[in-house]
XYZ file of C-alpha atoms in Angstrom:
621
model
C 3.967 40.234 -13.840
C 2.438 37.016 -14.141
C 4.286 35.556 -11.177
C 2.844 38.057 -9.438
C -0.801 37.477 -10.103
C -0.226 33.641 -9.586
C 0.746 34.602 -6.511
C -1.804 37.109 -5.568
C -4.379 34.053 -6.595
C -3.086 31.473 -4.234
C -2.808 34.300 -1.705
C -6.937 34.286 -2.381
C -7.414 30.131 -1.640
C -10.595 29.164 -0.964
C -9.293 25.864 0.764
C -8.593 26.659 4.653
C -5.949 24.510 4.936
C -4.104 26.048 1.455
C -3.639 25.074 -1.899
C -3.606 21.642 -2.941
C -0.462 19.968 -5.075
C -2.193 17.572 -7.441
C 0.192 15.864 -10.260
C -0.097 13.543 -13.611
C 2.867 11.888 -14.183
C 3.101 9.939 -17.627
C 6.071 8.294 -18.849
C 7.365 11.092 -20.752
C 5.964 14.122 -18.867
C 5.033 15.282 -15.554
C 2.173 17.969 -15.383
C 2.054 19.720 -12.552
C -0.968 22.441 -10.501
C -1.816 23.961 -7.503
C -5.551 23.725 -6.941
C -6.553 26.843 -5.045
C -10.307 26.049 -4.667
C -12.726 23.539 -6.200
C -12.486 23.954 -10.062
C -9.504 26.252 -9.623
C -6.400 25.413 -11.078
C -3.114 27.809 -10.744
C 0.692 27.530 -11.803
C 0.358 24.589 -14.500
C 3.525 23.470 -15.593
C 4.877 20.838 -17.306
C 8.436 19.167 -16.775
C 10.427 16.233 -18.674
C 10.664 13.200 -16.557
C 13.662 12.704 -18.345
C 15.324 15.522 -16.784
C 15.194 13.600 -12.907
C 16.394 10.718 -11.171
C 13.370 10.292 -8.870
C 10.106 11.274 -7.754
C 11.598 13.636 -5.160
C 13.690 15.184 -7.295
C 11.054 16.059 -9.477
C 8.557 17.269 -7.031
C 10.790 19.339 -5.728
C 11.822 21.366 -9.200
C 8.131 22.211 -9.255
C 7.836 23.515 -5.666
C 10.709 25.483 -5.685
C 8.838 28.138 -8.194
C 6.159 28.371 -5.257
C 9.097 28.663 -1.925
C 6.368 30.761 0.081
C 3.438 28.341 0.005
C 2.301 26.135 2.751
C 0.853 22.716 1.210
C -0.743 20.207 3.397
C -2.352 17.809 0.733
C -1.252 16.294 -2.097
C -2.068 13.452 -4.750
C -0.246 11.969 -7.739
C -1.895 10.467 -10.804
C 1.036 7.877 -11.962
C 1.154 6.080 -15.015
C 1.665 2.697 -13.153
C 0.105 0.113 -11.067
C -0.265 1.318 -7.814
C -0.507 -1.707 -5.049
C 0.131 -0.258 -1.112
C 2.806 2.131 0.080
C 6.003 1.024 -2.068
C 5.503 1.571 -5.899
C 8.319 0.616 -8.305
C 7.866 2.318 -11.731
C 7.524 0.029 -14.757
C 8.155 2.474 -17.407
C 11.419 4.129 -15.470
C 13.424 3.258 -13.051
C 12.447 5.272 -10.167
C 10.967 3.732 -6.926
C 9.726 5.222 -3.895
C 7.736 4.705 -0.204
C 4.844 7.056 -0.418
C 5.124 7.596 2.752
C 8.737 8.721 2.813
C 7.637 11.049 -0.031
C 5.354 12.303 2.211
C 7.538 13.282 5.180
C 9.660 14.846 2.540
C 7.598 17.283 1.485
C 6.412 17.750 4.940
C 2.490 17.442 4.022
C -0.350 15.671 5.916
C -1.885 13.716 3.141
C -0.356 12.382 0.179
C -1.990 10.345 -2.420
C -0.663 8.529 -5.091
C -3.342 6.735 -7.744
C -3.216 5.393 -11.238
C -3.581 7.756 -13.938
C -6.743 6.430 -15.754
C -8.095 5.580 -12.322
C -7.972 9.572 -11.649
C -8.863 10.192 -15.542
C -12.213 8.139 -14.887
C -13.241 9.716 -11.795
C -12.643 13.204 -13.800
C -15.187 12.129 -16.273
C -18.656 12.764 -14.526
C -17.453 16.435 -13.953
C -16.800 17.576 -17.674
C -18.597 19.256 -19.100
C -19.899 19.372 -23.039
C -17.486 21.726 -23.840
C -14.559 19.665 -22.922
C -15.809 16.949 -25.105
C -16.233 15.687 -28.779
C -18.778 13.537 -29.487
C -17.540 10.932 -32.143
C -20.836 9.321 -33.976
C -24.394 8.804 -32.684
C -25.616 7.313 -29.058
C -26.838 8.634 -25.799
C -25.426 8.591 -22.832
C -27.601 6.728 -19.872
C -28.285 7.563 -16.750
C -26.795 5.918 -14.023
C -24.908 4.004 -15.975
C -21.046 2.087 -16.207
C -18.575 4.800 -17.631
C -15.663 3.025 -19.769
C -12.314 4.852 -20.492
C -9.358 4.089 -22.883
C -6.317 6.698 -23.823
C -3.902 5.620 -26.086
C -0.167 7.466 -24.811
C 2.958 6.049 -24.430
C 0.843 2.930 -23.666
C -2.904 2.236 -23.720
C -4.884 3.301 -20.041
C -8.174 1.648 -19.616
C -10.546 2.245 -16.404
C -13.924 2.414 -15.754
C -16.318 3.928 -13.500
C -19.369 2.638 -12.012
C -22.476 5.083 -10.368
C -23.452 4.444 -6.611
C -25.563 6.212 -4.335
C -23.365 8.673 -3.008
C -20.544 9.134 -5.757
C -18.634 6.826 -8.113
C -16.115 4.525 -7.938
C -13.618 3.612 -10.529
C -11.652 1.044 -11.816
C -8.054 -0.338 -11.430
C -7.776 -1.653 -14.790
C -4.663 -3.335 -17.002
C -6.974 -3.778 -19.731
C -4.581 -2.723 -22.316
C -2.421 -5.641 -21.705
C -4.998 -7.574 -23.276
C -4.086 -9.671 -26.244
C -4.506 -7.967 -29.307
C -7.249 -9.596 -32.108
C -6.842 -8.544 -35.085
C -10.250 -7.637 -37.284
C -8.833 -7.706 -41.032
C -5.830 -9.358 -43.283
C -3.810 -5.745 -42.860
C -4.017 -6.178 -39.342
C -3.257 -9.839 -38.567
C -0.105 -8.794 -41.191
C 0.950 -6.052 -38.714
C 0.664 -8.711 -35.845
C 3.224 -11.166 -38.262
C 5.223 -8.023 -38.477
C 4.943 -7.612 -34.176
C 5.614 -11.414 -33.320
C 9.158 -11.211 -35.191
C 9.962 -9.074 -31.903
C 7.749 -9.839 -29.095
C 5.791 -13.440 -27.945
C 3.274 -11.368 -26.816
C 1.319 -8.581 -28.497
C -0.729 -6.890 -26.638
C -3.387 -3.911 -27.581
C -0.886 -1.500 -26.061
C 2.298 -3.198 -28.033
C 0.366 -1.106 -31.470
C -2.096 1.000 -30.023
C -0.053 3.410 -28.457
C 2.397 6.151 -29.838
C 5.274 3.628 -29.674
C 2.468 1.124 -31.216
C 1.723 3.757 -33.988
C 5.262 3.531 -35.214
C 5.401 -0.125 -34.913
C 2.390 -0.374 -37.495
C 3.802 2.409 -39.869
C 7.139 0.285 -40.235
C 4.786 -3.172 -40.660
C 2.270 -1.482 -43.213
C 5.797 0.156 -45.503
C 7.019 -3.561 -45.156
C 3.616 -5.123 -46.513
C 3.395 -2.091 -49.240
C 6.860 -2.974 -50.373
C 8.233 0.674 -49.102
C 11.783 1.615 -47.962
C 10.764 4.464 -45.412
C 12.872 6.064 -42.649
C 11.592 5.815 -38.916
C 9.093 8.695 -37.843
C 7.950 8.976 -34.547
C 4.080 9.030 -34.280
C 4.196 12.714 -33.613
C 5.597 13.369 -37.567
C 3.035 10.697 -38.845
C 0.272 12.148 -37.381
C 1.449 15.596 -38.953
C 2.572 13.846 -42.240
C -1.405 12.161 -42.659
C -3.277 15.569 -41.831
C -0.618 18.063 -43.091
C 0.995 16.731 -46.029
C -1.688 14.438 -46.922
C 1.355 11.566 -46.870
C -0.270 7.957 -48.118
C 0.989 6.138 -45.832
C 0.620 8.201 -42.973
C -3.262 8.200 -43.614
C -3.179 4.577 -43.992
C -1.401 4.107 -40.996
C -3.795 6.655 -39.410
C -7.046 5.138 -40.186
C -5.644 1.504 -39.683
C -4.555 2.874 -35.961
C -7.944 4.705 -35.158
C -9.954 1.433 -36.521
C -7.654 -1.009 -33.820
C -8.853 1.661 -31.360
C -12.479 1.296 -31.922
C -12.512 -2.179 -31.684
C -10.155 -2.062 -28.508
C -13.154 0.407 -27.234
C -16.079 -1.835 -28.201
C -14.452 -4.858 -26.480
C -14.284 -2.588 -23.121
C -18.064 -1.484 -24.034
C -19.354 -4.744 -24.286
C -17.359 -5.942 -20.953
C -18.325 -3.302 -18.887
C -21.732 -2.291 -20.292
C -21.217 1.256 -20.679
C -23.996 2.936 -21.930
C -23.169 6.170 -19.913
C -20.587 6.003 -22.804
C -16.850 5.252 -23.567
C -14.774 8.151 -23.470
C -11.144 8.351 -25.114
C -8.645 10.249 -23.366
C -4.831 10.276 -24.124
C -1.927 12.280 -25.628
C -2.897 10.614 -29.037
C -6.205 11.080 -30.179
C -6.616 15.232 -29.659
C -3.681 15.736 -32.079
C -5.946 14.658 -34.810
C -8.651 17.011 -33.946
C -12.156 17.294 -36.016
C -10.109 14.491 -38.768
C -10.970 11.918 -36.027
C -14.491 12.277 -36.131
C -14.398 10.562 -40.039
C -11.678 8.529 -38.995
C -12.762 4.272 -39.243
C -12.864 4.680 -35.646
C -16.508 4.489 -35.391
C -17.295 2.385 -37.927
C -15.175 -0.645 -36.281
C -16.478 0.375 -32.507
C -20.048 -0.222 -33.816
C -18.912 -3.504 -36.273
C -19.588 -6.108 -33.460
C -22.115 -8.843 -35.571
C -24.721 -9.352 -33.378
C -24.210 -6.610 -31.281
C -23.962 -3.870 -33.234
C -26.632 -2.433 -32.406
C -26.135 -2.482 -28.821
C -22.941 -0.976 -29.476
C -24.578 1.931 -31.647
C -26.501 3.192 -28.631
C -23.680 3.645 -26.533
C -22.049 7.049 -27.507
C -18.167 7.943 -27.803
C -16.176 11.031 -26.797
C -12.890 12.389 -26.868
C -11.456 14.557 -23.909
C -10.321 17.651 -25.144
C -10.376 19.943 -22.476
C -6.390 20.386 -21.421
C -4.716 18.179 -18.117
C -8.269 16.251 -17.385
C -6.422 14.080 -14.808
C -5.955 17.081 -12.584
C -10.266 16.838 -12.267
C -9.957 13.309 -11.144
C -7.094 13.474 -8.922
C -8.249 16.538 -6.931
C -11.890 14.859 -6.644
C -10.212 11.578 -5.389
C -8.278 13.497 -2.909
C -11.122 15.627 -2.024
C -13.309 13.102 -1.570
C -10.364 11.245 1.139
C -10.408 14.175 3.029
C -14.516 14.457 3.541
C -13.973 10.676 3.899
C -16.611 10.225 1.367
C -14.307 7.367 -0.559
C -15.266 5.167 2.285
C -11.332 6.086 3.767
C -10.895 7.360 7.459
C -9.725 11.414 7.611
C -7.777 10.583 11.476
C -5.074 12.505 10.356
C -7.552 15.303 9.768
C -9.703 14.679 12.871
C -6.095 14.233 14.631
C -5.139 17.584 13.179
C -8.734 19.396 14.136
C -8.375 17.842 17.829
C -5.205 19.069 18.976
C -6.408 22.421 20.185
C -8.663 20.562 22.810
C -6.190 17.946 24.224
C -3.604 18.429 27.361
C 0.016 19.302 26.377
C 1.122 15.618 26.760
C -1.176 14.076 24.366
C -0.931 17.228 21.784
C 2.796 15.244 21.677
C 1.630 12.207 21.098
C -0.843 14.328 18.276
C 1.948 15.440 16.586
C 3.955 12.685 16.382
C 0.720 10.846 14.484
C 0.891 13.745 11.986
C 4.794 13.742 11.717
C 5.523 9.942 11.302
C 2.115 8.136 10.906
C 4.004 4.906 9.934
C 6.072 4.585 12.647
C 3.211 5.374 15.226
C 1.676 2.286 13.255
C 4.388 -0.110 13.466
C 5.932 0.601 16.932
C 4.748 -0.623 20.354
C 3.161 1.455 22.996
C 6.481 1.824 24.871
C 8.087 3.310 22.094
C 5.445 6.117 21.055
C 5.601 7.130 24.637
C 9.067 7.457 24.354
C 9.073 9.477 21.174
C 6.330 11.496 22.067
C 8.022 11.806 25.682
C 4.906 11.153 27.467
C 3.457 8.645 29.823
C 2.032 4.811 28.397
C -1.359 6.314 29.772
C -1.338 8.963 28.256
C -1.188 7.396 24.608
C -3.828 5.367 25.627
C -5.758 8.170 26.444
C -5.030 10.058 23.354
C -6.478 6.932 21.537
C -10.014 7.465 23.766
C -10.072 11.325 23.413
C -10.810 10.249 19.422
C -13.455 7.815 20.742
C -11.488 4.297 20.265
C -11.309 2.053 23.151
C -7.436 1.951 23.319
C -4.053 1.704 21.290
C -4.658 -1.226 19.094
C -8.249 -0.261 18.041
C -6.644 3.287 17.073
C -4.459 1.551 15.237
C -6.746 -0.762 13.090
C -8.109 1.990 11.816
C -5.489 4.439 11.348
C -4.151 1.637 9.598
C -7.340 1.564 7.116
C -6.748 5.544 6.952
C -3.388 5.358 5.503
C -3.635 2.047 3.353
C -6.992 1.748 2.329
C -7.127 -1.650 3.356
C -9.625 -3.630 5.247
C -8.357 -3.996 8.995
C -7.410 -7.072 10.346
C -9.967 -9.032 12.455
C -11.344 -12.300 13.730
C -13.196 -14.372 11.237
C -14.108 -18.107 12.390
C -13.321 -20.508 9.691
C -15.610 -22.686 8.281
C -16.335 -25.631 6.353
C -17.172 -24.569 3.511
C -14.136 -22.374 3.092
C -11.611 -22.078 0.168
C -7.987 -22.537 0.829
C -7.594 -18.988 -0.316
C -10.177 -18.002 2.284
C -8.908 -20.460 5.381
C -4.790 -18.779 4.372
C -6.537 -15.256 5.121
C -8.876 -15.942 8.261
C -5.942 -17.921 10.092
C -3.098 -15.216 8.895
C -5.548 -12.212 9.806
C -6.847 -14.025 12.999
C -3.054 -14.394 14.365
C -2.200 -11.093 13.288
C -5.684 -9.432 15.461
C -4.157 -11.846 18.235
C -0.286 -10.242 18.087
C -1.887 -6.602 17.675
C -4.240 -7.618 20.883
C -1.547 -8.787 22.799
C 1.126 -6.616 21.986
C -0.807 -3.652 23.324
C -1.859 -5.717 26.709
C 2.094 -6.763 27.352
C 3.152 -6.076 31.056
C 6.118 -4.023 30.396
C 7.269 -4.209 34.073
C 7.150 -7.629 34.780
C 8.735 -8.069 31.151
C 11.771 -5.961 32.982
C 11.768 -8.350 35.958
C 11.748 -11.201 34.147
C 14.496 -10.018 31.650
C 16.015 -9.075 34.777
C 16.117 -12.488 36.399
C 17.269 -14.304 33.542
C 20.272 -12.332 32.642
C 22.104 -12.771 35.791
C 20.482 -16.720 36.849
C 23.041 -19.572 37.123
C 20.852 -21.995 35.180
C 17.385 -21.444 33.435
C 15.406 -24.354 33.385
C 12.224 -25.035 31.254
C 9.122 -27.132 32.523
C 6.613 -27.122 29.492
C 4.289 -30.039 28.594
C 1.879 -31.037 26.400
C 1.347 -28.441 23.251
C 3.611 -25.790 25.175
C 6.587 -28.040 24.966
C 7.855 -26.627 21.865
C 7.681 -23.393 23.553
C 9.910 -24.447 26.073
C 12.539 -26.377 23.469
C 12.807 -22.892 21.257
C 13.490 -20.708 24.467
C 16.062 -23.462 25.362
C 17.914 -23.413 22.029
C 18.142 -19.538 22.216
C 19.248 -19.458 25.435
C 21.919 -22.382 25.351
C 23.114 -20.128 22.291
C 23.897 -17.261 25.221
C 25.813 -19.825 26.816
C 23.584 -19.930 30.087
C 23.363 -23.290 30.842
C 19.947 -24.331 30.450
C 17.699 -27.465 30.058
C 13.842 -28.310 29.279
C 11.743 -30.502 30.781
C 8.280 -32.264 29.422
C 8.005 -35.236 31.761
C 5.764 -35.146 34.751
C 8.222 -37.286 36.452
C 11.782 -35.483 35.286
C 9.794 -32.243 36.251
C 10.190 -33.153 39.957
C 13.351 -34.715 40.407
C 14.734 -31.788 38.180
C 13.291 -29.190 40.871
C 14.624 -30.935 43.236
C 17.886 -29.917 42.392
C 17.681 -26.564 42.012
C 19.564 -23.867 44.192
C 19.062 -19.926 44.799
C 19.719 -17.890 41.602
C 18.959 -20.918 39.132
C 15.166 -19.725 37.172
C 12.158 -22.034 36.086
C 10.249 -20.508 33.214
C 7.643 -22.617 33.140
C 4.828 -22.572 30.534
C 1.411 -23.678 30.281
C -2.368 -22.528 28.157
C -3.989 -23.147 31.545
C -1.730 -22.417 33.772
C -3.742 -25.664 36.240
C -1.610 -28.891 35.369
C -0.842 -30.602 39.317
C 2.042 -31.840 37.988
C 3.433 -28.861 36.884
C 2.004 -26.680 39.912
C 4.025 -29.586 41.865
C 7.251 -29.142 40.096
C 6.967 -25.271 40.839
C 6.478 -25.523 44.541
C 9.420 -27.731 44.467
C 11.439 -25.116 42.542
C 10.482 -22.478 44.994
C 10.724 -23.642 47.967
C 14.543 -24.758 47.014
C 15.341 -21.268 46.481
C 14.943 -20.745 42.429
C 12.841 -17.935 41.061
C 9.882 -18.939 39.208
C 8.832 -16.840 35.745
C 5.068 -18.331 34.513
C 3.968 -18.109 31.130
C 0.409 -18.378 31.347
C -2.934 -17.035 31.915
C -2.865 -14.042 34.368
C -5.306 -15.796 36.683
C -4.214 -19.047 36.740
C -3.011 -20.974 39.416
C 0.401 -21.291 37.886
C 0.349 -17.297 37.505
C -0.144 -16.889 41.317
C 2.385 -19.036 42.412
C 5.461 -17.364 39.770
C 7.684 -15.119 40.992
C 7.199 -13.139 37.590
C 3.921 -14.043 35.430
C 4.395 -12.449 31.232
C 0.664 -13.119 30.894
C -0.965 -14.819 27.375
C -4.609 -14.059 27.934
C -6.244 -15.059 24.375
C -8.860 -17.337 24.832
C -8.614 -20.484 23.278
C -10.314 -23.853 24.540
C -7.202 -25.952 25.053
C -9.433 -29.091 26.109
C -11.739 -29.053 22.952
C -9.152 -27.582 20.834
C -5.659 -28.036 19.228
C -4.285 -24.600 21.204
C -2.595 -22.760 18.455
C -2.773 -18.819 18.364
C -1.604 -19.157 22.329
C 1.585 -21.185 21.178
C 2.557 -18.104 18.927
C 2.160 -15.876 21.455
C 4.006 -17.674 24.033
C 7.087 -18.386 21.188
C 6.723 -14.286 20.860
C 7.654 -13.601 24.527
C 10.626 -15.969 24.167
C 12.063 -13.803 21.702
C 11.298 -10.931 23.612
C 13.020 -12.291 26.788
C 16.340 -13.333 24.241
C 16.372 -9.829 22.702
C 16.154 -8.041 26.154
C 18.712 -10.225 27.834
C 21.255 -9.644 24.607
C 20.889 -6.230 25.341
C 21.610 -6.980 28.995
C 25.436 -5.409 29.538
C 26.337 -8.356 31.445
C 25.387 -10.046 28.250
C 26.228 -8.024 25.621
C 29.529 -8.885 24.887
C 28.481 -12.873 24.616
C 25.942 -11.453 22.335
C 27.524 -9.113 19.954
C 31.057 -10.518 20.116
C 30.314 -14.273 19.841
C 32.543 -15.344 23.181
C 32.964 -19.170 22.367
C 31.180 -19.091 18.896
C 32.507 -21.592 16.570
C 35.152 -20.385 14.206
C 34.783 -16.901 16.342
C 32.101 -15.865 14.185
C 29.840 -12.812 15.670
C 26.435 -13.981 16.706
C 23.485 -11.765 15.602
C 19.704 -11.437 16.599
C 18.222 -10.387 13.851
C 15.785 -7.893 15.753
C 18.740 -5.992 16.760
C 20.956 -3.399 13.978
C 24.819 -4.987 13.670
């Protein structure tokens, strides 16, 4: 029966798009929900983490109770660090690609955030009855939230009021050395530093730190106890009224308060610190008298300023599932500051021709891929024309492939899109690393969607089946012209490279019909170069330019693979240029090994030393 009226509930969702899965995943157990509309929480259940060998496994034991839903959304609360798309657990061994979890389940959005970052944001949505005020204070308005939960280890967060929401804070604060307050204590930190180097507040408080400080304090009280877990001495202090368990009680809930006051102090949180947790709402109304408050408020100086700032335990049941819904909510109005394409992507299919509806649902099907890959490939996945991906991109208002991408990029990462930033001066080394990385990167994203596919086929084309390839490269593209000679020689084509004005001619001189030039320049205007090239043609040998598309060198090339960024080569050290130019040597070396005239050199190593295969390490073995 009460299947049945689950299901008759989600059958009611007040979210369009259906139910949401939202998640908060401790190291010990994983409570699950299906949010059916805002505030509305359905099918709670909670599994051992134990019980799994992955993420997957896991998600998909809850899900199979619910076989008949359709979920689109979805976000995680994780006890872990979470840095980009990869996330390797520190308190299991499971690891996982959100984004792989993500085609697994077959939603749209999946979010995966830190616990206490999704506990904070749930705090400015309790309400008083989800709450127990611990001593005196007001909360201000406006004002920095701090948060601390002692589990299987200590979370710590923060949240901070703007103008049109709040933002909270990645925090490892409980790794923070621990300081004792009182001769009991720094004896329980002797007791830790037998073991560990470094005690930190989570090492003791924590449930696995609760147990750590009932074996120290039997130790310093000259008592031969068995182990409890903190579980029995919580239940052996406010049960059986057990003397140590008390002592070990009150000594744990006074650490906590000065672990709290420290936050308090740091973050200035007079909207309050609030203490969330498996611990703490086991001890119920006790934890009001507990030394808890007495330590948070004994700060010297600052004690008063600590006494205004009020403290609260979270009672309510499965807070995280507030925060993590309102995080993902918040993604999908786009009011975290994140893009919603995959949403606008979704909403715009209806309105665009068949063809680019393909390329629409390839976006929604493998976002990553559509990220990573270049034009030529999407519109061969999506079986549909280059120009039509193109205009896919302008039907959602961006000027073309790589400015969809920048941001789709942002969408799916959170991360700030790569862009040109002159460097200057006064720059750090830190900030000169990122402008020149991020300013080569905007360059290979620029070109890569400008490349001239066709003439890259000719040239490819002309390589594979010339007699000789010879290089004429001077100046700053000459190490251009030595790399495509060392990959080449390695194909056994018989090739040379040339940096001399002099050499330059007498080597053209020699050439013969079906021997190649590729010869590179920034400006594409050196006479002496322009010379050698006239003498290359007119004996017969096919010319392939790497240069500037309008450049004099470009006109007179059989084949010009064009390298349009802008850079003042006569002012200037050219440098972004030579990366490009090195990029469409490997491109011509990958497409010639997968020339079949080729191939076999390639793949089977024909005259390799020792016979040993010889790879490219852009192609699969």
């Amino acid at each position: 029966m009460r299947q049945l009226e689950v299901e008759q509930k989600l059958g009611r969702a007040a979210f369009a798009d259906g139910p949401r899965l939202l998640a908060d995943i401790g190291a010990t157990h994983a409570r699950f929900a299906l949010q059916t509309a805002p505030g509305e929480y359905q099918a709670v259940r909670v599994l051992q983490c134990d019980d799994y060998t992955g993420i997957v496994p896991l998600l998909r034991s809850y899900l199979a109770d619910h076989p008949d839903i359709n979920l689109n959304h979805g976000a995680l609360a994780l006890a872990n660090p979470v840095h980009g798309d990869y996330i390797r657990m520190t308190n299991r061994d499971w690891q996982f690609s959100t984004d792989e979890v993500r085609r697994e389940l077959g939603l749209h959005t999946l979010l995966v955030v830190n616990d206490f970052t999704a506990l904070a944001m749930a705090i400015p949505g309790l309400k008083p009855t989800d709450l127990m005020q611990v001593g005196g204070g007001a909360p201000a308005a406006n004002s920095v939230i701090g948060v601390l939960g002692p589990g299987t280890g200590l979370g710590c967060s923060g949240v901070i009021p703007t103008v049109d929401g709040f933002v909270t804070l990645g925090s490892e604060g409980g790794h923070n050395n621990f300081a004792p307050a009182d001769e009991r204590e720094y004896a329980i930190l002797q007791y830790a530093w037998q073991t560990w180097s470094h005690v930190s507040n989570e090492r003791l408080i924590s449930g696995p730190g609760m147990e750590i400080i009932y074996r120290a304090i039997a130790r310093r009280n000259g008592l031969q106890v068995r182990d409890l877990t903190s579980q029995q001495i919580i239940a052996g202090a406010l049960k059986d009224r057990d003397a140590l368990c008390l002592e070990v009680l009150e000594c744990f809930c006074a650490m906590l308060g000065g672990a709290a006051a420290n936050l308090a102090v740091t973050l200035g949180s007079f909207g309050g610190i609030f203490i969330g947790g498996g611990i703490v709402p086991r001890m119920g109304e006790w934890f009001r008298s507990s030394p808890f408050r007495a330590r948070f408020e004994a700060k010297g100086r600052f004690s008063s300023y600590l006494a205004e700032i009020p403290t609260y335990v979270i009672t309510t049941p499965n807070p995280a599932f507030y925060g993590v819904a309102t995080i993902l909510s918040e993604h999908l109005r786009g009011r975290s500051g994140a893009n919603t394409l995959m949403e606008r992507v979704q909403n715009l299919q209806r309105e665009l021709t068949p063809a680019e509806q393909r390329v629409a649902q390839l976006v929604l099907e493998q976002p990553r891929l559509v990220l990573n890959e270049p034009i030529a490939d999407i519109a061969r996945l999506a079986e549909v024309s280059q120009p039509t991906v193109i205009r896919f991109c302008r039907s959602l208002g961006f000027t073309g492939l790589a400015d969809f991408k920048l941001k789709f990029a942002s969408s799916l990462t959170g991360a700030i899109p790569v862009r040109h930033s002159q460097v200057r001066n006064s720059d750090s080394t830190h900030d000169l690393s990122a402008k020149v990385i991020d300013n080569t990167v905007s360059a290979i994203l620029k070109f890569r969607d400008q490349l001239d596919v066709r003439a890259l086929d000719r040239a490819i084309a002309l390589v594979a089946k010339a007699k000789k390839v010879e290089f004429y490269a001077m100046g700053n593209s000459r190490v251009v012209g030595l790399d495509g000679q060392h990959k080449f020689f390695r194909f056994r084509i018989p090739t040379a490279s040339y940096g001399d004005s002099h050499l330059l001619s007498l080597a053209a001189e020699l050439l013969q019909p079906g021997d190649v030039v590729i010869a590179i320049s920034n400006s594409g205007r050196l006479p002496e170069l322009l010379d050698a090239v006239d003498t290359a043609r007119a004996a017969g040998a096919d010319v392939i330019a790497i240069t500037t598309s309008q450049s004099p060198l470009a006109k007179k090339a059989n084949v010009c693979l064009a390298v349009d960024h802008s850079e003042d080569s006569t002012t200037f050290l050219s440098m972004i240029s030579r990366i490009l130019q090195l990029l469409l040597i490997d491109i011509l070396t990958v497409g010639i090994s997968l020339d079949e005239q080729n191939k076999a050199l390639v793949l089977e190593g024909k005259g390799a030393a020792n016979g040993q295969r010889l790879q490219i390490s852009h192609l699969d073995s």
